[in-house]
JSON list of C-alpha atoms in Angstrom, two decimals:
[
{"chain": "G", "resi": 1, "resn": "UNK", "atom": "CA", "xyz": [-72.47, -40.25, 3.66]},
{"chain": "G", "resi": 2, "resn": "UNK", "atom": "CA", "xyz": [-69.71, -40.68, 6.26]},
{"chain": "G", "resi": 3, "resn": "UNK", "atom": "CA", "xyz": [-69.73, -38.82, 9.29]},
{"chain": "G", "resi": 4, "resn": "UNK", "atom": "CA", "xyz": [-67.51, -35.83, 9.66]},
{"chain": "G", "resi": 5, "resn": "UNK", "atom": "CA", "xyz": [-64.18, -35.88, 11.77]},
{"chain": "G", "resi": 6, "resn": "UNK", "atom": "CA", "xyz": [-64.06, -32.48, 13.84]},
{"chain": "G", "resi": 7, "resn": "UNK", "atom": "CA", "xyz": [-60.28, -31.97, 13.72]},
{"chain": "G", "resi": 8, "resn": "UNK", "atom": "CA", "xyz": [-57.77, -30.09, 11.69]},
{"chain": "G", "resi": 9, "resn": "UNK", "atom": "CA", "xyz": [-53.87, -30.81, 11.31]},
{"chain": "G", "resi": 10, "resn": "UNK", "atom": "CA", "xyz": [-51.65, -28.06, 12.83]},
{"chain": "G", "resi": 11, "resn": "UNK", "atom": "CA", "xyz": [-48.56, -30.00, 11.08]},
{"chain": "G", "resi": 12, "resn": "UNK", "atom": "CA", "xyz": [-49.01, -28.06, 7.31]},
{"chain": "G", "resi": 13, "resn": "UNK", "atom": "CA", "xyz": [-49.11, -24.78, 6.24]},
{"chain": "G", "resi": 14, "resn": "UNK", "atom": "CA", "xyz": [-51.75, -22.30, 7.40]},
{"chain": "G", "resi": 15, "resn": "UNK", "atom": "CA", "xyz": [-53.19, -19.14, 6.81]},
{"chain": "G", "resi": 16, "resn": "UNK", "atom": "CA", "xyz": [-51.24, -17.30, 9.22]},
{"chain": "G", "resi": 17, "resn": "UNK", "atom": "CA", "xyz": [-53.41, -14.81, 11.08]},
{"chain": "G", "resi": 18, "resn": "UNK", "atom": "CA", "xyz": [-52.14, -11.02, 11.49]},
{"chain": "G", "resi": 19, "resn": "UNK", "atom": "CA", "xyz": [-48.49, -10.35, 12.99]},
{"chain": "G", "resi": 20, "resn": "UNK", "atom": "CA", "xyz": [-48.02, -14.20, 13.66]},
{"chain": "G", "resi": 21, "resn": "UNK", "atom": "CA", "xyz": [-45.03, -16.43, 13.50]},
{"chain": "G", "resi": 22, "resn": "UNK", "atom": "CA", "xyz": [-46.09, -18.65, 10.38]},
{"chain": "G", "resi": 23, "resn": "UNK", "atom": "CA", "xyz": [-43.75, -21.50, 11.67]},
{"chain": "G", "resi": 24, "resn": "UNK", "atom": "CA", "xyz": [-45.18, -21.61, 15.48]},
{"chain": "G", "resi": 25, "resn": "UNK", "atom": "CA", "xyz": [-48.10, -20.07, 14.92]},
{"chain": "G", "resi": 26, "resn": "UNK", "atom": "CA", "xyz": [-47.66, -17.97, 17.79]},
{"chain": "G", "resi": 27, "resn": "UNK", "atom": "CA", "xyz": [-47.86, -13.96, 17.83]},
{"chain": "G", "resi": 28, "resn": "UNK", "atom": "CA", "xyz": [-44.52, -12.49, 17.02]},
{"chain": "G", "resi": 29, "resn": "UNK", "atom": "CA", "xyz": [-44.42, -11.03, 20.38]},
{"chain": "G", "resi": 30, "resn": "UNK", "atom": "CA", "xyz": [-44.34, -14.55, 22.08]},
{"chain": "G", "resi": 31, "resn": "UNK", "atom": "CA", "xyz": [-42.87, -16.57, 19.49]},
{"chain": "G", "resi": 32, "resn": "UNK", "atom": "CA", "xyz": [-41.19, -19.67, 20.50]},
{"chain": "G", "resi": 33, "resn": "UNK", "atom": "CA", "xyz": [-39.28, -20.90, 17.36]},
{"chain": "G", "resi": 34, "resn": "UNK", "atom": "CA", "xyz": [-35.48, -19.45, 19.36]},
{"chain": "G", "resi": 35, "resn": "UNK", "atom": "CA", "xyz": [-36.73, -22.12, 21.94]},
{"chain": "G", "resi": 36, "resn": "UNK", "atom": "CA", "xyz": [-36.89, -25.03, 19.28]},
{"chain": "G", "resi": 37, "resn": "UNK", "atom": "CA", "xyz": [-34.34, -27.62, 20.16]},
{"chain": "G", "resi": 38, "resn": "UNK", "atom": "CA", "xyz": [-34.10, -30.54, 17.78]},
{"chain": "G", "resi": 39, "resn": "UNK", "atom": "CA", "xyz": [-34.24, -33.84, 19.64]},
{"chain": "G", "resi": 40, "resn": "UNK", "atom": "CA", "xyz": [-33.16, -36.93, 18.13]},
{"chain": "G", "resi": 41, "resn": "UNK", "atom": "CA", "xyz": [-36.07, -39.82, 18.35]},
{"chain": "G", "resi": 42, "resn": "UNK", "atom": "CA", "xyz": [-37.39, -42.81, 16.89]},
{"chain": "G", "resi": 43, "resn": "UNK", "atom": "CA", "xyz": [-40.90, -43.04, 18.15]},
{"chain": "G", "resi": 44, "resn": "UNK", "atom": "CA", "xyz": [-43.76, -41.40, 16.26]},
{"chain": "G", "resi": 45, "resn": "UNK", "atom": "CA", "xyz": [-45.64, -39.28, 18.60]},
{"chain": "G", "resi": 46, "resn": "UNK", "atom": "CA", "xyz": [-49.38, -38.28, 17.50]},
{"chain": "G", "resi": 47, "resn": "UNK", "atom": "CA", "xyz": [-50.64, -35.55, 19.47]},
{"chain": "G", "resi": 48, "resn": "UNK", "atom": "CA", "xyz": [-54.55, -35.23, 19.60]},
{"chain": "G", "resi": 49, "resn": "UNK", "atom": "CA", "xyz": [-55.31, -31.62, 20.71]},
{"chain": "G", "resi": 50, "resn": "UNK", "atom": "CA", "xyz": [-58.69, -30.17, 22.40]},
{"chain": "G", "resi": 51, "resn": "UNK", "atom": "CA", "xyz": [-59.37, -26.99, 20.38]},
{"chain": "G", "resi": 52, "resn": "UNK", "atom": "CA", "xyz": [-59.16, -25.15, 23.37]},
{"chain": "G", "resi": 53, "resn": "UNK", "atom": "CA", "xyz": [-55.47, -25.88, 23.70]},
{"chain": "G", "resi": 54, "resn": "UNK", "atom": "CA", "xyz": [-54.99, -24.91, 20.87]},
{"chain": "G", "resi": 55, "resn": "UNK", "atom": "CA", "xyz": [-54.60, -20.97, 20.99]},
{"chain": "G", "resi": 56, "resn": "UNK", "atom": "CA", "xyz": [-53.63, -21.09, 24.92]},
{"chain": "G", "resi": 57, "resn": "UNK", "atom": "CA", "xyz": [-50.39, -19.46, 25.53]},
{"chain": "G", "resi": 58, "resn": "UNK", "atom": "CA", "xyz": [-49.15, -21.19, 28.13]},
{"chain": "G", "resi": 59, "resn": "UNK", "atom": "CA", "xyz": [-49.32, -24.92, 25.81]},
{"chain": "G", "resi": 60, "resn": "UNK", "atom": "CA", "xyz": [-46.38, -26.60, 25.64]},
{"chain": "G", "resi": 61, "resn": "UNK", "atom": "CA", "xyz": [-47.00, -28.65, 22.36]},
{"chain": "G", "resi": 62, "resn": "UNK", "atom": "CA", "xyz": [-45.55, -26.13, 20.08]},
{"chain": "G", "resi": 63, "resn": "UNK", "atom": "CA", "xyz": [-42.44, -26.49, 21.38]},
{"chain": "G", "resi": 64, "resn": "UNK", "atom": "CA", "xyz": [-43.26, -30.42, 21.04]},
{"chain": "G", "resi": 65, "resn": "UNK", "atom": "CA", "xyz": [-43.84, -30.10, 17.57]},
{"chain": "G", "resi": 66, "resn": "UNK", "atom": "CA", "xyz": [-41.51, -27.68, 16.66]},
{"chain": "G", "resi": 67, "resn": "UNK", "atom": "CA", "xyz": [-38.29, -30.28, 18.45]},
{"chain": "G", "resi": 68, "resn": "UNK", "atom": "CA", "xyz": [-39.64, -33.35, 17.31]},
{"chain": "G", "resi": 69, "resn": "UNK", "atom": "CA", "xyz": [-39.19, -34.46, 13.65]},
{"chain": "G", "resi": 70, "resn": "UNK", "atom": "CA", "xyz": [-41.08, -37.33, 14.20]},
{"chain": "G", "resi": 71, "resn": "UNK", "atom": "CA", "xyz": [-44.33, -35.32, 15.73]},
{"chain": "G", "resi": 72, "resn": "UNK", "atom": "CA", "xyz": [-47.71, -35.01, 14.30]},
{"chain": "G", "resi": 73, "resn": "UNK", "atom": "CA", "xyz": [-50.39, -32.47, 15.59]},
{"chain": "G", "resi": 74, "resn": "UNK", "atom": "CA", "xyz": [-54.35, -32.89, 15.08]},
{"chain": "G", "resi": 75, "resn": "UNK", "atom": "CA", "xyz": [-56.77, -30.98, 16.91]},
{"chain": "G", "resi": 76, "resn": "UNK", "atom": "CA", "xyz": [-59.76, -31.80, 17.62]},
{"chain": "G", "resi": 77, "resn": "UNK", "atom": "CA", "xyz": [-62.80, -33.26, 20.35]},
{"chain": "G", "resi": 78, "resn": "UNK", "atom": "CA", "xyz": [-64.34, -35.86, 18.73]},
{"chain": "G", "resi": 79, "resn": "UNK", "atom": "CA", "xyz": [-63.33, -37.99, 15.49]},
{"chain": "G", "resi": 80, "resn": "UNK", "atom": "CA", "xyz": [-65.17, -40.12, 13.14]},
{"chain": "G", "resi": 81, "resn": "UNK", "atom": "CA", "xyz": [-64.32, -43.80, 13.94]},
{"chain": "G", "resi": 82, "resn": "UNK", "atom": "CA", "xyz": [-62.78, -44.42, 10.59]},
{"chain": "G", "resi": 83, "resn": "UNK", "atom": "CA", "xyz": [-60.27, -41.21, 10.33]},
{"chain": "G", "resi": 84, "resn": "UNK", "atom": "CA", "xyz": [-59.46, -41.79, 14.23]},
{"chain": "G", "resi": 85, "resn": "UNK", "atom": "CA", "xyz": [-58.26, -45.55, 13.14]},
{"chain": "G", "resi": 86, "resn": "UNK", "atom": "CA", "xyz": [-56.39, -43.97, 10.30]},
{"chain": "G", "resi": 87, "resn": "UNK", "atom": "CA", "xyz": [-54.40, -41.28, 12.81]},
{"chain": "G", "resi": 88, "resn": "UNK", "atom": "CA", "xyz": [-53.68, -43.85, 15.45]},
{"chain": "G", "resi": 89, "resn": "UNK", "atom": "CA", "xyz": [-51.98, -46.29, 13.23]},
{"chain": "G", "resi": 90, "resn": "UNK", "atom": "CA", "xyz": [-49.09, -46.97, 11.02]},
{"chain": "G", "resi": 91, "resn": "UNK", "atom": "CA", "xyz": [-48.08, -50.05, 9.08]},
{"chain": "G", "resi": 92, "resn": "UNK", "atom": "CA", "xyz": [-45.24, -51.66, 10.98]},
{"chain": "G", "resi": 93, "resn": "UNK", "atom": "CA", "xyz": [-45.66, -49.81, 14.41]},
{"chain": "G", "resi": 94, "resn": "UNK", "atom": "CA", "xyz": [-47.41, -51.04, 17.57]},
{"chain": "G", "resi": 95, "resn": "UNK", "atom": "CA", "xyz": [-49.72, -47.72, 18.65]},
{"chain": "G", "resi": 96, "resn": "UNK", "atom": "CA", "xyz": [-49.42, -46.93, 22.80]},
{"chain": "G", "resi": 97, "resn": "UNK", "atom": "CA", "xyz": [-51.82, -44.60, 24.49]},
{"chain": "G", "resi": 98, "resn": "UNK", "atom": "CA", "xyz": [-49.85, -42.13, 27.05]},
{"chain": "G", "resi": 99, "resn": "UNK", "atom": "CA", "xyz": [-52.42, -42.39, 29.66]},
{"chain": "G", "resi": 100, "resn": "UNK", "atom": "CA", "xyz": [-52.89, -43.25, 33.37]},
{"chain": "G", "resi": 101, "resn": "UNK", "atom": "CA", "xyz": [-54.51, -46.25, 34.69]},
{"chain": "G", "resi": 102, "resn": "UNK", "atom": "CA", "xyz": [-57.48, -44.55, 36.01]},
{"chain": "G", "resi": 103, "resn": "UNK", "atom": "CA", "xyz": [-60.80, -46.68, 37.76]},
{"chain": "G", "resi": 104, "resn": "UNK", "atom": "CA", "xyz": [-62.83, -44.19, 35.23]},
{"chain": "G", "resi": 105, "resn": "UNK", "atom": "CA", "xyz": [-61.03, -45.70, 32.59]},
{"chain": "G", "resi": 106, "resn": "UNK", "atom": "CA", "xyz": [-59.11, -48.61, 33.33]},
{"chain": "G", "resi": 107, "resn": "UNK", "atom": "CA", "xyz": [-56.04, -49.69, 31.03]},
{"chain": "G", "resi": 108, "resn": "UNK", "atom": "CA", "xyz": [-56.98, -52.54, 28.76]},
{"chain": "G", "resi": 109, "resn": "UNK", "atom": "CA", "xyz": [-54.70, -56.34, 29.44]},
{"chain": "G", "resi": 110, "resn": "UNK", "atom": "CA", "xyz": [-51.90, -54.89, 27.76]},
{"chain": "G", "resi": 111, "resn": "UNK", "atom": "CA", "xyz": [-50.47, -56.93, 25.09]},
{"chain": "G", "resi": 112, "resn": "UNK", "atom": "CA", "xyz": [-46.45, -57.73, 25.19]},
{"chain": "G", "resi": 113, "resn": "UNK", "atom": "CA", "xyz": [-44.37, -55.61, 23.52]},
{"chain": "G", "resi": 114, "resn": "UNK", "atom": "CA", "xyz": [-43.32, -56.53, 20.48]},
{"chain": "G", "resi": 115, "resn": "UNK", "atom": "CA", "xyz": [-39.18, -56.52, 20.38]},
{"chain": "G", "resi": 116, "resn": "UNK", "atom": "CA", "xyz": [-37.85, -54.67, 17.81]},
{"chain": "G", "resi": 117, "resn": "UNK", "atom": "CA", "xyz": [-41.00, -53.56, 16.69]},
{"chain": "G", "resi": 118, "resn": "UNK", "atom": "CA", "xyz": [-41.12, -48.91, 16.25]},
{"chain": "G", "resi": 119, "resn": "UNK", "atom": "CA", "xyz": [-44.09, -47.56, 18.33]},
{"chain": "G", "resi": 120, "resn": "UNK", "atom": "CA", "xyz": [-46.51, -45.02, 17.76]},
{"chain": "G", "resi": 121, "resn": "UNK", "atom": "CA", "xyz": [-46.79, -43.07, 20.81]},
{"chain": "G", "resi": 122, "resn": "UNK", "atom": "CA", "xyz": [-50.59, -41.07, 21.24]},
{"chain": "G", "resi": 123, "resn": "UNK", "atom": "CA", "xyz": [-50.64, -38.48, 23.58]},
{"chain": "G", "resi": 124, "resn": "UNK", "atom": "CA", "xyz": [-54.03, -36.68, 24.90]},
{"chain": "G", "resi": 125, "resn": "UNK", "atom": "CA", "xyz": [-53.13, -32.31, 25.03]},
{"chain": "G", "resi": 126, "resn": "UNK", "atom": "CA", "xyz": [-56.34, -31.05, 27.27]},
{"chain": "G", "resi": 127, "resn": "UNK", "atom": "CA", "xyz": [-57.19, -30.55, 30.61]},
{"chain": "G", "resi": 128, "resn": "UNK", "atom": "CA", "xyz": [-57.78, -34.00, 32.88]},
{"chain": "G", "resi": 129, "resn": "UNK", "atom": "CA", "xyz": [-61.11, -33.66, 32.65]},
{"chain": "G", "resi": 130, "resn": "UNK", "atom": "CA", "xyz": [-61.56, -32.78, 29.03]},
{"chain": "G", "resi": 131, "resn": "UNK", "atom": "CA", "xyz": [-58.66, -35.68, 27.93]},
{"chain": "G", "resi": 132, "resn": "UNK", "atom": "CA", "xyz": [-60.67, -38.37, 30.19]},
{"chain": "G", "resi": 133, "resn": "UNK", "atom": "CA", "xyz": [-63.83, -37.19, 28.17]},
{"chain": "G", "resi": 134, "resn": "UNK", "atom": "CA", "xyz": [-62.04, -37.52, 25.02]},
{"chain": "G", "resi": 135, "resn": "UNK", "atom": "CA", "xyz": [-60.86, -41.04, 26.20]},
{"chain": "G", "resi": 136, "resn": "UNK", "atom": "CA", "xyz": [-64.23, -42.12, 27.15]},
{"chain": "G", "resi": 137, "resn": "UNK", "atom": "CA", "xyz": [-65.73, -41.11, 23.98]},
{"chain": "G", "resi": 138, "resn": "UNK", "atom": "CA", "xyz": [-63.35, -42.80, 21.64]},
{"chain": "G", "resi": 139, "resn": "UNK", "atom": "CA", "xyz": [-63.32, -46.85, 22.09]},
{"chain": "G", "resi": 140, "resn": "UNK", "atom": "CA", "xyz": [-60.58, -47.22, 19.40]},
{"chain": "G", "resi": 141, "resn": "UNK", "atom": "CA", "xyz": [-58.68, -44.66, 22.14]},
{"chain": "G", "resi": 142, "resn": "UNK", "atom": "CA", "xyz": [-60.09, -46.60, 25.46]},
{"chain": "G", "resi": 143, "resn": "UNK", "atom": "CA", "xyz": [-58.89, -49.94, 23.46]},
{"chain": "G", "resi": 144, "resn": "UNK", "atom": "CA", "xyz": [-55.05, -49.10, 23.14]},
{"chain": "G", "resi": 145, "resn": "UNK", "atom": "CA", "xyz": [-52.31, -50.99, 25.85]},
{"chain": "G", "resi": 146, "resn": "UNK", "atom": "CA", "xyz": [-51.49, -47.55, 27.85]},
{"chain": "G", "resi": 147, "resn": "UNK", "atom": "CA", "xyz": [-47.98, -46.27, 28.69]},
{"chain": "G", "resi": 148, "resn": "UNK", "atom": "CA", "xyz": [-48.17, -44.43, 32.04]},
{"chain": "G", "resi": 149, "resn": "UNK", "atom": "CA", "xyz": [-45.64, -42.68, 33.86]},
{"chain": "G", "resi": 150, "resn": "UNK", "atom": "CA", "xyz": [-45.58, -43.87, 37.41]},
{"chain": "G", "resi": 151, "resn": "UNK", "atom": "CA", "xyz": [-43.32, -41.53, 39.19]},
{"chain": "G", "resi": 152, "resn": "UNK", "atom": "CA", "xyz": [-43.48, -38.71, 36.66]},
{"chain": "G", "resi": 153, "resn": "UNK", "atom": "CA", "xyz": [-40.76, -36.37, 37.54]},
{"chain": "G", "resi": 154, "resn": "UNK", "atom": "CA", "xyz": [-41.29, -32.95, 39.47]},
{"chain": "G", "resi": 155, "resn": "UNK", "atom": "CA", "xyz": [-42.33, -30.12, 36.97]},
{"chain": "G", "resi": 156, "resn": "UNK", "atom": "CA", "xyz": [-41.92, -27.04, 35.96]},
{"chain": "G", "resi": 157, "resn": "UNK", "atom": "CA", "xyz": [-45.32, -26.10, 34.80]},
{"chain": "G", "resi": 158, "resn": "UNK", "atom": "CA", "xyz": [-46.82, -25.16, 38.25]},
{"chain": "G", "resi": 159, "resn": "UNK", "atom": "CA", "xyz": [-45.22, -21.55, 38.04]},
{"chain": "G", "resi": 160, "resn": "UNK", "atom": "CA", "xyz": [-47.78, -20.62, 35.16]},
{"chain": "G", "resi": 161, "resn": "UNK", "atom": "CA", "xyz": [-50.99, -22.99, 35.10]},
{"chain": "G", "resi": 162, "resn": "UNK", "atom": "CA", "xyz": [-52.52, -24.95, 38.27]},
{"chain": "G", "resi": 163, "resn": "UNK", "atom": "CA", "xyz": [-52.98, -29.04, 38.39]},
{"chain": "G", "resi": 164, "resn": "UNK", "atom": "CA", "xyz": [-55.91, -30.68, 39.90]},
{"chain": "G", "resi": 165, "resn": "UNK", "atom": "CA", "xyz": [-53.30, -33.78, 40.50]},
{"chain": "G", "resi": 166, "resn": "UNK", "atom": "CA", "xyz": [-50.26, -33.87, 41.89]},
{"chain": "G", "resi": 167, "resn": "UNK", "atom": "CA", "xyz": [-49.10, -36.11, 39.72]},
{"chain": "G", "resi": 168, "resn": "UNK", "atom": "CA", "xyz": [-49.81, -34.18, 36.64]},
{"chain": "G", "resi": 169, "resn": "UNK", "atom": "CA", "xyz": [-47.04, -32.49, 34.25]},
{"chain": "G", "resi": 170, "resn": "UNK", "atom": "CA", "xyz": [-47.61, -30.44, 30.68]},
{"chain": "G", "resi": 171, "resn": "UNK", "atom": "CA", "xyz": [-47.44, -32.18, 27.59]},
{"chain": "G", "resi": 172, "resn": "UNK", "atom": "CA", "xyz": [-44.17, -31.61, 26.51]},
{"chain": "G", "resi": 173, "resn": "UNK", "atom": "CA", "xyz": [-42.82, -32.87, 29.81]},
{"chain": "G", "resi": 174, "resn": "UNK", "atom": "CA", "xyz": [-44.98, -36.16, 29.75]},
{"chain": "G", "resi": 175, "resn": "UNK", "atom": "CA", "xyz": [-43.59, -36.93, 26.29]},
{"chain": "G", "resi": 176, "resn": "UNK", "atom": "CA", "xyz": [-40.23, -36.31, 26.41]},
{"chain": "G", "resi": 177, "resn": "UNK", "atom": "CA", "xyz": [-40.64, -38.71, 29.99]},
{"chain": "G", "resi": 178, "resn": "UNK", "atom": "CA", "xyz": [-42.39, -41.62, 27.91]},
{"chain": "G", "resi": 179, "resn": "UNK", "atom": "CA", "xyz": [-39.90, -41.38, 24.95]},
{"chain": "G", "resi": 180, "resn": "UNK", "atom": "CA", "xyz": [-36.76, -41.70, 27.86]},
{"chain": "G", "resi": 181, "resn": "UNK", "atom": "CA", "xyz": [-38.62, -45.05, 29.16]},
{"chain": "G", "resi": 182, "resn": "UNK", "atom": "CA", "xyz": [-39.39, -46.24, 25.42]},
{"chain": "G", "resi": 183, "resn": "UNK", "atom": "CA", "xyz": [-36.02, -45.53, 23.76]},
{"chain": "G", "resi": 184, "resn": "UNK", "atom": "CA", "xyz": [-33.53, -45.77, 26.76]},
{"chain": "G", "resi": 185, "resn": "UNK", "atom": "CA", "xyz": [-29.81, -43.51, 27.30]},
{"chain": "G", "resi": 186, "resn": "UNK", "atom": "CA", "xyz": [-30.07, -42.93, 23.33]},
{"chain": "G", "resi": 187, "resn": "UNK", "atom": "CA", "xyz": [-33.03, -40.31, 23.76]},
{"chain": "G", "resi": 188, "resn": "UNK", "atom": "CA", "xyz": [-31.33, -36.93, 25.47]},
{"chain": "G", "resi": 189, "resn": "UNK", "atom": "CA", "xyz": [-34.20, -34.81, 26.68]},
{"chain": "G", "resi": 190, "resn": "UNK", "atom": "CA", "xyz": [-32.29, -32.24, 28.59]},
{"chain": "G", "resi": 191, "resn": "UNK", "atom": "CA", "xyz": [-31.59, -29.82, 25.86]},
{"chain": "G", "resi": 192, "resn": "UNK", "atom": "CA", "xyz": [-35.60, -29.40, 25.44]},
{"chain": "G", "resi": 193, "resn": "UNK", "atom": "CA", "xyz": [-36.17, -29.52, 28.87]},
{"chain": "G", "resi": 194, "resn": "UNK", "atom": "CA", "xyz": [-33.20, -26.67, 29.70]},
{"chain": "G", "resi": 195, "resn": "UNK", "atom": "CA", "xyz": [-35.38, -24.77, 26.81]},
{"chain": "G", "resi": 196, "resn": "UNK", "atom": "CA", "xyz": [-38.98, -25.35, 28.28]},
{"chain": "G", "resi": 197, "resn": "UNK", "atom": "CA", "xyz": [-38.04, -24.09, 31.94]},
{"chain": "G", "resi": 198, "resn": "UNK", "atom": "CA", "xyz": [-37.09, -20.76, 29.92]},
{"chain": "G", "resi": 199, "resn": "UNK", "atom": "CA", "xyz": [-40.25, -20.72, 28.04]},
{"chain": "G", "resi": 200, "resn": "UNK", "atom": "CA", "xyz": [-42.02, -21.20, 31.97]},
{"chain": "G", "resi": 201, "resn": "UNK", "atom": "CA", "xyz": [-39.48, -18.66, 33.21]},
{"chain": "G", "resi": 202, "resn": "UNK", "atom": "CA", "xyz": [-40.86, -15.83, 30.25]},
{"chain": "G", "resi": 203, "resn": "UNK", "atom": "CA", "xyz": [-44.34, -16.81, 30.60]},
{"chain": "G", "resi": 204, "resn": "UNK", "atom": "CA", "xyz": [-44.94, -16.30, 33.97]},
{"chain": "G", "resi": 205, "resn": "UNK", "atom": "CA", "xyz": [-42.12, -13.46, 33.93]},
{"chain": "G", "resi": 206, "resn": "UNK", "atom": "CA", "xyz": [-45.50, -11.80, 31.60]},
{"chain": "G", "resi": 207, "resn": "UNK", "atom": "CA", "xyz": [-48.11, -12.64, 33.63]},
{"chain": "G", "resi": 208, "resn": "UNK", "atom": "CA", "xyz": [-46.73, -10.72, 36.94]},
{"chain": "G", "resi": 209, "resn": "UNK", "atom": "CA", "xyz": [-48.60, -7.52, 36.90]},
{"chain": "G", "resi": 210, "resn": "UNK", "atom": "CA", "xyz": [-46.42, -4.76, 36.17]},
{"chain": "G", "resi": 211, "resn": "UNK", "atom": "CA", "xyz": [-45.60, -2.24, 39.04]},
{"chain": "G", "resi": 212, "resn": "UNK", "atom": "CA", "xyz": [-47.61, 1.18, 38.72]},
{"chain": "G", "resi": 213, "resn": "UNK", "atom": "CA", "xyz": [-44.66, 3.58, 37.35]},
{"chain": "G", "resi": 214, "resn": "UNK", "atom": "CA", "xyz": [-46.13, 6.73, 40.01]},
{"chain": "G", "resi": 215, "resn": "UNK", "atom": "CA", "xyz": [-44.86, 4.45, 42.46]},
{"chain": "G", "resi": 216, "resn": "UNK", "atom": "CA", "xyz": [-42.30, 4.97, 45.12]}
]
């Protein structure tokens, strides 16, 4: 008997828990569907998602998912060899892992590019330490040429969650960046970026504590 593959697909329908958006599967009260902004792309992108992502409020890959026609969600920690070479490639694309070249993991020789050819884009949603664990544990993941964003640009995520690297952005912003250097002046981010510094702007608008109302 095979072994099992810890993940689920967000993509789907789901059993949508009590008073939440069935669509974004966020709570009603913080839904993020109005923030949606459909994005023209080419490139598959195939987000793997730690679980505990999943259900944090300030993650930026439902807005991902919800812009991107072309975006697959599976959360998970650790996959079975065989469904993880299933998810990371398609017939006719060359797979890319969105990843630094870090001395814990260096970047395999990457092979050239193949002209013409659509990629499959595979992005890592967790903390640093949790997506390097992830990276370590997975050879078919460790194995893939690596796309990394040298100068990332300056983001917006600071205002609601800290960064052990200064270099580090959210998902969302990361992606959007690596689809800009894959498919050139054709791929307009700005729209979803515009709509992500408001979803920043409300989050951490909620997490200032509210001023006592006895208060002069």
């Amino acid at each position: 008997m095979g072994q099992a593959c810890d993940h689920t697909r967000v993509n789907g329908p789901s059993i949508p828990s009590r008073a939440t958006c069935v669509r974004c599967l966020r709570p009603q009260a913080t839904c993020l569907c109005a923030l949606a902004r459909p994005t023209a792309h080419r490139t598959e992108v195939l987000v793997l998602q730690h679980p505990q992502e999943q259900r944090q409020a300030k993650n930026s890959v439902a807005m991902l998912r919800l812009s991107l026609a072309h975006c697959e969600v599976v959360v998970g920690e650790r996959f079975a060899p065989g469904a993880l070479e299933d998810l990371l490639h398609r017939p006719g694309r060359q797979t890319w892992l969105l990843y630094p070249d870090v001395p814990a993991a260096p970047a395999p020789a990457a092979p050239g590019a193949t002209a013409g050819k659509p990629v499959r884009l595979v992005v890592l949603d967790a903390t640093w330490r949790k997506s390097l664990r992830m990276l370590l544990e997975h050879p078919a993941l460790a194995a893939l040429p690596r796309l990394s964003l040298d100068a990332p640009a300056p983001t917006r995520y600071r205002a609601i969650r800290a960064a052990r690297r200064f270099d580090q952005v959210s998902t969302l912003e990361a992606t959007v960046q690596a689809l800009a250097i894959l498919e050139g002046p054709s791929f307009d981010a700005a729209p979803l970026l515009d709509a992500f510094g408001c979803f920043v702007a409300g989050v951490a608008a909620r997490q200032r504590p509210q001023a006592c109302s006895g208060q002069a």
